[in-house]
Amino acid sequence: MTVESNGKVALITGVTGQDGAYLSELLLAKGYTVHGVKRRSSSFNTGRLEHIYQDPHEANPRFILHYGDMTDSTNLIRIVQQTQPDEIYNLAAQSHVQVSFETPEYTSNADATGTLRLLEAIRILGLEKKTRFYQASTSELYGLVQEVPQSEKTPFYPRSPYAAAKLYGYWIVVNYREAYGIHASNGILFNHESPLRGETFVTRKITRAVAAIKQGFQDKLYLGNLDAKRDWGHAREYVRGMWLMLQQDTPDDYVLATGETTLVRDFVTKAFSEVGITITWSGAGVDEKGTCAETGKVLVEVDPRYFRPTEVELLIGDPTKAKTKLGWVHETKWQQLCAEMVAADMINVAREQRRNAE
Ligand code: NDP
Ligand code: GDR
């Protein structure tokens, strides 16, 4: 189906990521021309965008990719100048919390200063009145539990270099909104997952392992903290919330969450149950094990390598403001999300194994 152009232009950084792919789909369906910033990579990194890729040689393509990087302000200024966007969605980030302990300086460069670079690009180019700005803020800002559920009013206490970098991003967005009148909003998004989730985040790591174990290609799943609790929603629904924030007359900051929290352990149990495997848990801490009730084989073990120097133990968000002011609601429960991800990974794993065997 061809969608008629609505005349609007969006620029998405982080277009090759999970949210970038869903947001591109949404905006194209609404008639936007979508420009995406992708990094140069020695290997293929546009797999999530294949279905919406348009040959740049076509007349008037509505989906256009540009090489860029959040650490290069000259590049960002040039892309913003060339594309003159009505809306910028800043999704690019070194987004892995554990990796941020290994690469703290790079994480702050891309996630904190990168956000500043984009806001400065708007200012330098005199686009303060034209370009609206969405910042991918995060529930990781809450960190060490101050209160639950966490809302826009809950104090922040970041617990990783990633969260500290995103804290700067959050406040520089608030500052540029107040100082220069830019329509800039923070979406404080709680964890959102999907079959497109990166493979090293816990939900996807679990669903891929479940599919591989079920099909006999993997023996065991090693995980870190099974006691962490997360508020997991579906990424497709969360990108709609991003768009809604930029359609408001005034910019503001909003929590997007489901309001329900689940243990990592329970996500594991549910994922295995989707393929007919019952997990029984025994032991505690590093000695905890998940055993297959049907065969007696240990399928899940704890590897302290995945523990974080400082952990965020409990996240549960209060999305009342987004519901009331934006009309945003989430529909998918974490159990449905888990089932969808396992089903997708059963197909992915089988396909990969076939390809490897060829
Ligand atoms: P992903 O990790 O899937 O995607 C991150 C994107 O950023 C990728 O396109 C990546 O490119 C790009 N990127 C990383 N570093 C740079 C850089 N230096 N310059 C340009 N691009 C870069 O993340 P998600 O889609 O899950 O999340 C989107 C945003 O939302 C992130 O900012 C994340 O921190 C934030 N967030 C995510 C939540 C979630 O639960 N998913 C919750 C709250 C916030 P490449 O493909 O080349 O790696
Ligand atoms: P998170 O997501 O840190 O919340 O950040 P992740 O899925 O990485 O971890 C969730 C929880 O699971 C625990 N855990 C493990 N995590 C990973 N990755 N691998 C494991 O083996 C493992 N075992 C247990 C973690 O300790 C943690 O408590 C995500 C990212 O998308 C951020 O960019 C985003 O800002 C936040 O969500 C909201």
Tab-separated table of C-alpha atoms and ligand atoms in Angstrom:
chain	number	residue	atom	x	y	z
A	1	MET	CA	0.000	0.000	0.000
A	2	THR	CA	1.414	3.430	-0.876
A	3	VAL	CA	0.905	6.055	1.774
A	4	GLU	CA	0.576	9.639	0.668
A	5	SER	CA	3.199	12.052	1.981
A	6	ASN	CA	2.069	14.286	4.843
A	7	GLY	CA	4.810	16.772	3.961
A	8	LYS	CA	6.610	16.266	7.271
A	9	VAL	CA	10.250	15.301	7.704
A	10	ALA	CA	11.613	13.248	10.605
A	11	LEU	CA	15.229	12.527	11.475
A	12	ILE	CA	15.954	9.433	13.570
A	13	THR	CA	19.331	8.765	15.158
A	14	GLY	CA	19.792	5.113	16.145
A	15	VAL	CA	17.612	4.098	13.206
A	16	THR	CA	19.238	0.664	12.961
A	17	GLY	CA	18.261	-0.265	16.546
A	18	GLN	CA	15.109	-1.911	17.865
A	19	ASP	CA	13.175	1.322	18.440
A	20	GLY	CA	14.553	2.964	15.302
A	21	ALA	CA	13.062	0.197	13.169
A	22	TYR	CA	9.600	0.354	14.777
A	23	LEU	CA	9.553	4.153	14.759
A	24	SER	CA	10.560	4.307	11.077
A	25	GLU	CA	7.710	1.951	10.241
A	26	LEU	CA	5.231	4.062	12.214
A	27	LEU	CA	6.305	7.392	10.726
A	28	LEU	CA	6.385	6.067	7.146
A	29	ALA	CA	2.844	4.740	7.638
A	30	LYS	CA	1.822	8.245	8.747
A	31	GLY	CA	3.260	9.781	5.573
A	32	TYR	CA	6.514	11.238	6.925
A	33	THR	CA	9.717	11.361	4.959
A	34	VAL	CA	12.138	9.595	7.293
A	35	HIS	CA	15.869	10.267	7.408
A	36	GLY	CA	17.896	7.867	9.513
A	37	VAL	CA	21.449	8.142	10.834
A	38	LYS	CA	23.388	4.900	10.656
A	39	ARG	CA	26.954	4.188	11.675
A	40	ARG	CA	29.543	2.923	9.293
A	41	SER	CA	30.167	-0.687	10.219
A	42	SER	CA	32.445	-3.367	8.779
A	43	SER	CA	29.527	-5.776	8.908
A	44	PHE	CA	25.903	-5.496	7.810
A	45	ASN	CA	23.909	-3.451	10.371
A	46	THR	CA	20.602	-2.668	8.668
A	47	GLY	CA	18.920	-6.066	9.141
A	48	ARG	CA	16.015	-4.564	11.101
A	49	LEU	CA	15.260	-2.151	8.250
A	50	GLU	CA	15.236	-4.535	5.307
A	51	HIS	CA	11.455	-4.515	4.922
A	52	ILE	CA	11.293	-0.717	4.663
A	53	TYR	CA	14.501	-0.122	2.738
A	54	GLN	CA	13.988	1.962	-0.381
A	55	ASP	CA	16.397	2.086	-3.277
A	56	PRO	CA	17.868	5.610	-3.154
A	57	HIS	CA	17.711	5.643	-6.975
A	58	GLU	CA	13.915	5.567	-6.872
A	59	ALA	CA	12.136	8.859	-7.512
A	60	ASN	CA	11.342	10.732	-4.262
A	61	PRO	CA	12.297	8.049	-1.762
A	62	ARG	CA	10.668	8.578	1.655
A	63	PHE	CA	13.193	6.542	3.650
A	64	ILE	CA	16.767	7.785	3.395
A	65	LEU	CA	19.828	6.679	5.371
A	66	HIS	CA	22.838	8.887	6.127
A	67	TYR	CA	26.166	7.842	7.589
A	68	GLY	CA	26.755	9.499	10.928
A	69	ASP	CA	27.870	9.239	14.489
A	70	MET	CA	26.813	10.897	17.730
A	71	THR	CA	30.459	11.633	18.483
A	72	ASP	CA	30.907	13.820	15.360
A	73	SER	CA	29.257	17.215	15.647
A	74	THR	CA	30.244	18.359	12.147
A	75	ASN	CA	28.446	15.355	10.719
A	76	LEU	CA	25.329	15.932	12.850
A	77	ILE	CA	25.135	19.616	11.945
A	78	ARG	CA	25.444	18.781	8.246
A	79	ILE	CA	22.718	16.125	8.371
A	80	VAL	CA	20.333	18.419	10.246
A	81	GLN	CA	21.101	21.216	7.777
A	82	GLN	CA	20.499	18.984	4.762
A	83	THR	CA	17.314	17.379	6.054
A	84	GLN	CA	15.686	20.385	7.831
A	85	PRO	CA	13.620	18.062	10.024
A	86	ASP	CA	10.291	18.947	11.625
A	87	GLU	CA	10.969	16.281	14.251
A	88	ILE	CA	14.195	14.730	15.561
A	89	TYR	CA	14.059	11.475	17.511
A	90	ASN	CA	17.358	10.981	19.336
A	91	LEU	CA	17.453	7.224	19.840
A	92	ALA	CA	21.167	6.630	19.220
A	93	ALA	CA	23.092	5.450	22.248
A	94	GLN	CA	25.531	2.935	23.609
A	95	SER	CA	22.484	1.419	25.237
A	96	HIS	CA	23.856	-1.582	27.139
A	97	VAL	CA	24.089	-0.931	30.876
A	98	GLN	CA	26.714	-3.601	31.615
A	99	VAL	CA	28.857	-2.573	28.638
A	100	SER	CA	28.826	1.011	29.947
A	101	PHE	CA	30.945	-0.144	32.905
A	102	GLU	CA	33.553	-1.336	30.366
A	103	THR	CA	33.340	1.732	28.089
A	104	PRO	CA	32.290	4.594	30.383
A	105	GLU	CA	34.027	7.409	28.502
A	106	TYR	CA	32.674	6.381	25.116
A	107	THR	CA	29.199	5.916	26.616
A	108	SER	CA	29.206	9.459	27.974
A	109	ASN	CA	30.516	10.815	24.678
A	110	ALA	CA	27.773	9.163	22.613
A	111	ASP	CA	24.878	9.319	25.092
A	112	ALA	CA	25.473	12.565	26.988
A	113	THR	CA	27.592	14.846	24.787
A	114	GLY	CA	25.942	13.324	21.688
A	115	THR	CA	22.591	14.675	22.872
A	116	LEU	CA	24.133	18.098	23.438
A	117	ARG	CA	25.634	18.033	19.915
A	118	LEU	CA	22.224	17.471	18.331
A	119	LEU	CA	20.572	20.203	20.403
A	120	GLU	CA	23.392	22.574	19.468
A	121	ALA	CA	22.885	21.673	15.805
A	122	ILE	CA	19.278	22.885	16.118
A	123	ARG	CA	20.468	26.128	17.720
A	124	ILE	CA	23.388	26.780	15.365
A	125	LEU	CA	21.094	26.304	12.368
A	126	GLY	CA	18.394	28.571	13.827
A	127	LEU	CA	15.808	25.774	13.863
A	128	GLU	CA	14.592	26.374	17.459
A	129	LYS	CA	11.079	27.236	16.324
A	130	LYS	CA	10.839	24.607	13.575
A	131	THR	CA	12.367	21.391	14.890
A	132	ARG	CA	10.797	19.362	17.691
A	133	PHE	CA	13.083	17.051	19.667
A	134	TYR	CA	12.498	13.686	21.352
A	135	GLN	CA	15.100	12.383	23.786
A	136	ALA	CA	15.302	8.661	24.599
A	137	SER	CA	15.507	8.973	28.375
A	138	THR	CA	15.238	5.908	30.533
A	139	SER	CA	13.944	4.318	33.720
A	140	GLU	CA	17.626	3.601	34.510
A	141	LEU	CA	17.687	7.225	35.747
A	142	TYR	CA	15.780	6.041	38.849
A	143	GLY	CA	18.495	3.513	39.706
A	144	LEU	CA	18.611	2.943	43.442
A	145	VAL	CA	15.010	2.674	44.594
A	146	GLN	CA	13.666	5.923	46.093
A	147	GLU	CA	9.941	5.161	45.708
A	148	VAL	CA	7.618	2.887	43.749
A	149	PRO	CA	5.967	3.101	41.346
A	150	GLN	CA	8.358	5.523	39.664
A	151	SER	CA	6.807	8.607	38.050
A	152	GLU	CA	7.959	11.881	36.479
A	153	LYS	CA	8.283	13.248	40.037
A	154	THR	CA	10.481	10.470	41.464
A	155	PRO	CA	14.068	11.601	42.216
A	156	PHE	CA	16.838	10.147	40.053
A	157	TYR	CA	19.773	8.082	41.408
A	158	PRO	CA	21.747	6.658	38.449
A	159	ARG	CA	23.622	3.392	39.068
A	160	SER	CA	25.816	3.021	35.962
A	161	PRO	CA	27.915	5.121	33.576
A	162	TYR	CA	25.046	4.621	31.089
A	163	ALA	CA	22.487	6.038	33.510
A	164	ALA	CA	24.781	8.915	34.504
A	165	ALA	CA	25.249	9.798	30.814
A	166	LYS	CA	21.491	9.629	30.225
A	167	LEU	CA	20.990	11.858	33.272
A	168	TYR	CA	23.016	14.558	31.514
A	169	GLY	CA	20.952	13.968	28.366
A	170	TYR	CA	17.737	14.379	30.345
A	171	TRP	CA	18.770	17.656	31.962
A	172	ILE	CA	20.348	19.226	28.881
A	173	VAL	CA	17.037	18.629	27.094
A	174	VAL	CA	15.161	20.365	29.925
A	175	ASN	CA	17.697	23.189	29.863
A	176	TYR	CA	17.501	23.786	26.082
A	177	ARG	CA	13.716	23.759	26.322
A	178	GLU	CA	13.773	26.428	29.040
A	179	ALA	CA	16.707	28.466	27.719
A	180	TYR	CA	15.917	28.542	23.988
A	181	GLY	CA	12.241	27.593	23.754
A	182	ILE	CA	12.951	24.399	21.798
A	183	HIS	CA	10.025	21.945	21.716
A	184	ALA	CA	12.100	19.205	23.393
A	185	SER	CA	10.650	16.316	25.401
A	186	ASN	CA	12.051	13.442	27.425
A	187	GLY	CA	10.390	10.064	27.159
A	188	ILE	CA	11.343	8.220	30.347
A	189	LEU	CA	10.797	4.779	28.931
A	190	PHE	CA	10.820	1.634	31.000
A	191	ASN	CA	12.206	-1.561	29.419
A	192	HIS	CA	10.531	-2.427	26.149
A	193	GLU	CA	11.251	-5.531	24.192
A	194	SER	CA	10.243	-7.302	20.980
A	195	PRO	CA	11.520	-9.889	18.533
A	196	LEU	CA	13.826	-7.077	17.290
A	197	ARG	CA	15.455	-6.604	20.717
A	198	GLY	CA	19.263	-6.760	20.745
A	199	GLU	CA	20.461	-10.281	21.482
A	200	THR	CA	22.486	-9.426	24.604
A	201	PHE	CA	19.608	-7.837	26.541
A	202	VAL	CA	18.184	-10.302	29.014
A	203	THR	CA	14.752	-11.026	27.467
A	204	ARG	CA	16.133	-11.719	24.007
A	205	LYS	CA	19.087	-13.646	25.393
A	206	ILE	CA	16.552	-15.857	27.183
A	207	THR	CA	14.166	-16.346	24.244
A	208	ARG	CA	17.006	-17.156	21.842
A	209	ALA	CA	18.496	-19.651	24.289
A	210	VAL	CA	15.116	-21.296	24.907
A	211	ALA	CA	14.651	-21.758	21.150
A	212	ALA	CA	18.196	-23.113	20.706
A	213	ILE	CA	17.897	-25.488	23.694
A	214	LYS	CA	14.506	-26.750	22.513
A	215	GLN	CA	15.924	-27.474	19.051
A	216	GLY	CA	19.018	-29.171	20.469
A	217	PHE	CA	21.589	-26.546	19.442
A	218	GLN	CA	22.486	-25.286	22.942
A	219	ASP	CA	22.871	-27.078	26.299
A	220	LYS	CA	22.500	-24.363	28.885
A	221	LEU	CA	21.622	-20.740	29.518
A	222	TYR	CA	23.954	-18.736	31.785
A	223	LEU	CA	22.501	-15.621	33.390
A	224	GLY	CA	23.396	-13.037	36.053
A	225	ASN	CA	21.008	-11.551	38.621
A	226	LEU	CA	17.759	-13.548	38.501
A	227	ASP	CA	16.221	-11.414	41.257
A	228	ALA	CA	16.139	-8.165	39.263
A	229	LYS	CA	12.625	-6.910	38.548
A	230	ARG	CA	11.702	-5.093	35.373
A	231	ASP	CA	8.597	-3.419	33.938
A	232	TRP	CA	8.555	-4.923	30.439
A	233	GLY	CA	6.365	-3.597	27.603
A	234	HIS	CA	6.238	-4.007	23.820
A	235	ALA	CA	8.538	-1.713	21.788
A	236	ARG	CA	5.972	-1.214	19.000
A	237	GLU	CA	3.574	0.418	21.475
A	238	TYR	CA	6.298	2.571	23.062
A	239	VAL	CA	7.401	4.228	19.795
A	240	ARG	CA	3.828	5.434	19.349
A	241	GLY	CA	4.225	7.222	22.699
A	242	MET	CA	7.388	8.934	21.393
A	243	TRP	CA	5.464	10.276	18.419
A	244	LEU	CA	2.552	11.432	20.598
A	245	MET	CA	4.935	13.487	22.757
A	246	LEU	CA	6.009	15.523	19.734
A	247	GLN	CA	2.414	16.139	18.620
A	248	GLN	CA	1.541	18.091	21.802
A	249	ASP	CA	1.308	21.898	21.804
A	250	THR	CA	3.827	22.106	24.649
A	251	PRO	CA	6.878	19.941	25.293
A	252	ASP	CA	7.046	17.922	28.497
A	253	ASP	CA	8.513	14.765	30.052
A	254	TYR	CA	6.571	11.508	30.267
A	255	VAL	CA	6.967	8.030	31.749
A	256	LEU	CA	5.975	5.145	29.461
A	257	ALA	CA	5.556	1.878	31.383
A	258	THR	CA	3.074	-0.920	31.986
A	259	GLY	CA	2.812	-0.546	35.775
A	260	GLU	CA	3.611	-4.230	36.298
A	261	THR	CA	6.963	-5.658	37.355
A	262	THR	CA	8.369	-9.169	36.858
A	263	LEU	CA	11.403	-11.082	38.092
A	264	VAL	CA	13.990	-12.117	35.508
A	265	ARG	CA	13.530	-15.647	36.909
A	266	ASP	CA	9.801	-15.594	36.085
A	267	PHE	CA	10.514	-14.483	32.527
A	268	VAL	CA	12.834	-17.491	32.166
A	269	THR	CA	10.194	-19.899	33.522
A	270	LYS	CA	7.541	-18.463	31.201
A	271	ALA	CA	9.807	-18.588	28.132
A	272	PHE	CA	10.624	-22.288	28.685
A	273	SER	CA	6.951	-23.070	29.292
A	274	GLU	CA	6.209	-21.708	25.800
A	275	VAL	CA	8.109	-24.667	24.309
A	276	GLY	CA	6.686	-27.238	26.727
A	277	ILE	CA	9.583	-27.256	29.212
A	278	THR	CA	8.852	-26.910	32.945
A	279	ILE	CA	11.654	-25.325	34.966
A	280	THR	CA	12.046	-26.029	38.688
A	281	TRP	CA	14.381	-23.752	40.639
A	282	SER	CA	16.785	-24.828	43.399
A	283	GLY	CA	19.709	-23.288	45.289
A	284	ALA	CA	20.340	-19.587	45.786
A	285	GLY	CA	22.689	-16.841	44.599
A	286	VAL	CA	25.513	-18.100	42.387
A	287	ASP	CA	24.440	-21.697	43.121
A	288	GLU	CA	20.905	-21.279	41.833
A	289	LYS	CA	19.917	-23.680	39.059
A	290	GLY	CA	16.926	-24.149	36.778
A	291	THR	CA	16.219	-27.820	36.059
A	292	CYS	CA	14.005	-29.295	33.374
A	293	ALA	CA	11.278	-31.165	35.276
A	294	GLU	CA	10.700	-33.510	32.327
A	295	THR	CA	14.336	-34.685	31.889
A	296	GLY	CA	16.121	-33.694	35.107
A	297	LYS	CA	18.755	-31.782	33.075
A	298	VAL	CA	20.075	-28.482	34.430
A	299	LEU	CA	19.246	-25.871	31.784
A	300	VAL	CA	19.880	-22.587	33.620
A	301	GLU	CA	22.890	-21.598	35.731
A	302	VAL	CA	24.150	-18.371	37.242
A	303	ASP	CA	27.423	-16.911	35.956
A	304	PRO	CA	28.678	-14.048	38.162
A	305	ARG	CA	30.326	-12.576	35.069
A	306	TYR	CA	26.914	-11.103	34.280
A	307	PHE	CA	26.570	-9.372	37.665
A	308	ARG	CA	26.908	-5.596	37.495
A	309	PRO	CA	29.133	-3.595	39.871
A	310	THR	CA	25.998	-1.679	40.896
A	311	GLU	CA	22.585	-3.063	40.026
A	312	VAL	CA	19.128	-1.581	39.544
A	313	GLU	CA	17.010	-4.053	41.485
A	314	LEU	CA	13.458	-2.869	40.974
A	315	LEU	CA	11.707	-0.894	38.255
A	316	ILE	CA	7.983	-0.347	38.080
A	317	GLY	CA	6.601	2.698	36.312
A	318	ASP	CA	3.515	4.828	36.732
A	319	PRO	CA	2.286	5.800	33.235
A	320	THR	CA	-0.709	7.861	34.472
A	321	LYS	CA	0.530	11.155	33.005
A	322	ALA	CA	1.089	9.641	29.540
A	323	LYS	CA	-2.327	8.030	29.696
A	324	THR	CA	-4.120	11.212	30.769
A	325	LYS	CA	-2.278	13.792	28.670
A	326	LEU	CA	-1.234	11.799	25.586
A	327	GLY	CA	-3.961	9.165	25.532
A	328	TRP	CA	-1.156	6.572	25.419
A	329	VAL	CA	-1.955	3.068	26.577
A	330	HIS	CA	0.002	-0.160	26.454
A	331	GLU	CA	-1.810	-3.300	25.384
A	332	THR	CA	0.652	-6.203	25.396
A	333	LYS	CA	1.188	-7.971	28.707
A	334	TRP	CA	4.686	-9.304	29.436
A	335	GLN	CA	3.453	-12.906	29.085
A	336	GLN	CA	2.222	-12.211	25.510
A	337	LEU	CA	5.446	-10.377	24.729
A	338	CYS	CA	7.468	-13.342	25.954
A	339	ALA	CA	5.376	-15.771	23.865
A	340	GLU	CA	5.803	-13.605	20.741
A	341	MET	CA	9.577	-13.426	21.241
A	342	VAL	CA	9.957	-17.181	21.800
A	343	ALA	CA	7.848	-17.960	18.709
A	344	ALA	CA	9.972	-15.586	16.590
A	345	ASP	CA	13.221	-17.054	17.919
A	346	MET	CA	12.081	-20.611	17.233
A	347	ILE	CA	11.913	-19.570	13.566
A	348	ASN	CA	15.140	-17.508	13.665
A	349	VAL	CA	17.194	-20.279	15.257
A	350	ALA	CA	15.911	-22.933	12.836
A	351	ARG	CA	16.663	-20.645	9.869
A	352	GLU	CA	20.191	-19.861	11.127
A	353	GLN	CA	20.962	-23.549	11.658
A	354	ARG	CA	19.734	-24.380	8.142
A	355	ARG	CA	21.918	-21.625	6.716
A	356	ASN	CA	24.967	-22.826	8.694
A	357	ALA	CA	24.420	-26.362	7.432
A	358	GLU	CA	24.313	-25.270	3.772
B	1	NDP	P1	19.539	-0.368	20.465
B	1	NDP	O1	20.760	-0.704	21.211
B	1	NDP	O2	18.757	-1.449	19.797
B	1	NDP	O3	19.879	0.723	19.338
B	1	NDP	C1	20.797	1.756	19.575
B	1	NDP	C2	21.028	2.498	18.278
B	1	NDP	O4	21.996	3.528	18.489
B	1	NDP	C3	21.594	1.617	17.147
B	1	NDP	O5	21.045	2.057	15.934
B	1	NDP	C4	23.079	1.928	17.193
B	1	NDP	O6	23.743	1.699	15.979
B	1	NDP	C5	23.011	3.421	17.494
B	1	NDP	N1	24.260	3.976	18.006
B	1	NDP	C6	25.006	3.544	19.052
B	1	NDP	N2	26.081	4.337	19.220
B	1	NDP	C7	26.018	5.284	18.254
B	1	NDP	C8	26.840	6.368	17.879
B	1	NDP	N3	27.956	6.660	18.549
B	1	NDP	N4	26.463	7.133	16.831
B	1	NDP	C9	25.347	6.844	16.131
B	1	NDP	N5	24.525	5.822	16.419
B	1	NDP	C10	24.859	5.052	17.478
B	1	NDP	O7	18.598	0.453	21.463
B	1	NDP	P2	16.987	0.533	21.529
B	1	NDP	O8	16.443	0.678	20.179
B	1	NDP	O9	16.510	-0.540	22.428
B	1	NDP	O10	16.811	1.894	22.349
B	1	NDP	C11	16.732	3.146	21.683
B	1	NDP	C12	17.106	4.261	22.646
B	1	NDP	O11	16.227	4.249	23.762
B	1	NDP	C13	18.514	4.169	23.221
B	1	NDP	O12	18.977	5.489	23.380
B	1	NDP	C14	18.313	3.523	24.583
B	1	NDP	O13	19.343	3.900	25.454
B	1	NDP	C15	16.974	4.119	24.982
B	1	NDP	N6	16.144	3.321	25.849
B	1	NDP	C16	15.826	2.022	25.516
B	1	NDP	C17	14.954	1.292	26.286
B	1	NDP	C18	14.597	-0.118	25.963
B	1	NDP	O14	14.067	-0.807	26.852
B	1	NDP	N7	14.812	-0.589	24.748
B	1	NDP	C19	14.319	1.903	27.482
B	1	NDP	C20	14.688	3.282	27.710
B	1	NDP	C21	15.553	3.949	26.906
B	1	NDP	P3	24.344	0.242	15.584
B	1	NDP	O15	23.166	-0.527	15.026
B	1	NDP	O16	25.377	0.580	14.595
B	1	NDP	O17	24.869	-0.359	16.859
B	2	GDR	P1	18.583	-3.116	31.431
B	2	GDR	O1	18.317	-4.385	30.482
B	2	GDR	O2	19.894	-3.174	32.091
B	2	GDR	O3	17.372	-3.000	32.307
B	2	GDR	O4	18.644	-1.932	30.359
B	2	GDR	P2	18.960	-5.828	30.428
B	2	GDR	O5	18.002	-6.645	29.656
B	2	GDR	O6	20.379	-5.783	29.982
B	2	GDR	O7	18.959	-6.288	31.974
B	2	GDR	C1	17.751	-6.416	32.710
B	2	GDR	C2	18.049	-7.071	34.041
B	2	GDR	O8	18.391	-8.437	33.819
B	2	GDR	C3	19.534	-8.759	34.605
B	2	GDR	N1	20.258	-9.888	34.000
B	2	GDR	C4	20.891	-9.878	32.814
B	2	GDR	N2	21.018	-8.916	31.877
B	2	GDR	C5	21.707	-9.212	30.749
B	2	GDR	N3	21.817	-8.295	29.785
B	2	GDR	N4	22.319	-10.436	30.569
B	2	GDR	C6	22.226	-11.428	31.497
B	2	GDR	O9	22.767	-12.506	31.316
B	2	GDR	C7	21.473	-11.142	32.675
B	2	GDR	N5	21.146	-11.876	33.773
B	2	GDR	C8	20.410	-11.109	34.565
B	2	GDR	C9	20.340	-7.477	34.638
B	2	GDR	O10	21.283	-7.509	35.684
B	2	GDR	C10	19.228	-6.451	34.804
B	2	GDR	O11	18.893	-6.320	36.134
B	2	GDR	C11	17.728	-1.850	29.276
B	2	GDR	C12	18.443	-1.165	28.104
B	2	GDR	O12	17.603	-1.242	26.969
B	2	GDR	C13	18.713	0.293	28.426
B	2	GDR	O13	19.197	0.961	27.263
B	2	GDR	C14	17.402	0.956	28.874
B	2	GDR	O14	17.643	2.306	29.226
B	2	GDR	C15	16.797	0.195	30.041
B	2	GDR	O15	16.572	-1.150	29.644
B	2	GDR	C16	15.460	0.788	30.474
